[in-house]
Amino acid sequence: MVNWVRGISAALLFIGLAFYLSWSIMYGTWFDIGLYSFTIVLIVFGVLGIMLTTVKDEDSVLN
């Protein structure tokens, strides 16, 4: 279960960063609250998912 959660989390992180960069380059809006509100959700869920699977991996090693 941990592997596919880590994969989805990495994909969310990548999609969030790619969307922010591509949108900002295409439209020249590096400081847009709407852009931030969408990408921050993707990036936060990606980072939290990776952190969650890392903690689960370390916990299984200890037991």
CSV table of C-alpha atoms in Angstrom, one decimal:
chain,number,residue,atom,x,y,z
A,1,MET,CA,0.0,0.0,0.0
A,2,VAL,CA,2.8,2.4,0.8
A,3,ASN,CA,4.3,2.2,-2.7
A,4,TRP,CA,1.2,3.4,-4.6
A,5,VAL,CA,0.6,6.2,-2.0
A,6,ARG,CA,4.1,7.4,-2.4
A,7,GLY,CA,3.7,7.3,-6.2
A,8,ILE,CA,0.5,9.3,-6.1
A,9,SER,CA,2.1,11.8,-3.6
A,10,ALA,CA,5.1,12.2,-5.8
A,11,ALA,CA,2.8,12.8,-8.8
A,12,LEU,CA,0.8,15.4,-6.9
A,13,LEU,CA,4.0,17.2,-6.0
A,14,PHE,CA,5.3,17.1,-9.6
A,15,ILE,CA,1.9,18.2,-11.0
A,16,GLY,CA,1.7,21.1,-8.6
A,17,LEU,CA,5.1,22.4,-9.4
A,18,ALA,CA,4.7,21.8,-13.1
A,19,PHE,CA,1.4,23.6,-13.2
A,20,TYR,CA,2.7,26.6,-11.3
A,21,LEU,CA,5.7,26.9,-13.6
A,22,SER,CA,3.8,26.4,-16.8
A,23,TRP,CA,1.0,28.7,-15.9
A,24,SER,CA,3.3,31.4,-14.7
A,25,ILE,CA,5.5,31.2,-17.9
A,26,MET,CA,2.5,31.1,-20.2
A,27,TYR,CA,0.6,34.0,-18.6
A,28,GLY,CA,3.4,35.9,-16.9
A,29,THR,CA,1.6,35.9,-13.5
A,30,TRP,CA,4.1,34.8,-10.9
A,31,PHE,CA,2.1,36.4,-8.0
A,32,ASP,CA,-1.5,35.3,-8.4
A,33,ILE,CA,-3.6,34.3,-5.4
A,34,GLY,CA,-5.8,32.0,-7.5
A,35,LEU,CA,-2.7,30.2,-8.8
A,36,TYR,CA,-1.3,29.9,-5.3
A,37,SER,CA,-4.6,28.5,-3.9
A,38,PHE,CA,-4.7,25.7,-6.5
A,39,THR,CA,-1.0,24.7,-6.5
A,40,ILE,CA,-0.6,24.9,-2.7
A,41,VAL,CA,-3.2,22.1,-2.2
A,42,LEU,CA,-1.4,19.8,-4.7
A,43,ILE,CA,2.0,20.5,-3.2
A,44,VAL,CA,0.9,20.1,0.4
A,45,PHE,CA,-0.9,16.8,-0.2
A,46,GLY,CA,2.1,15.6,-2.1
A,47,VAL,CA,4.6,16.5,0.6
A,48,LEU,CA,2.3,15.1,3.4
A,49,GLY,CA,1.8,11.9,1.5
A,50,ILE,CA,5.6,11.4,1.1
A,51,MET,CA,6.1,12.2,4.8
A,52,LEU,CA,3.4,9.8,5.8
A,53,THR,CA,4.9,6.9,3.8
A,54,THR,CA,8.4,7.7,5.1
A,55,VAL,CA,7.1,7.5,8.7
A,56,LYS,CA,5.3,4.2,8.0
A,57,ASP,CA,8.5,2.8,6.5
A,58,GLU,CA,10.6,3.8,9.5
A,59,ASP,CA,8.0,2.4,11.9
A,60,SER,CA,7.9,-1.0,10.1
A,61,VAL,CA,11.7,-1.2,10.3
A,62,LEU,CA,11.7,-0.6,14.0
A,63,ASN,CA,9.1,-3.4,14.7
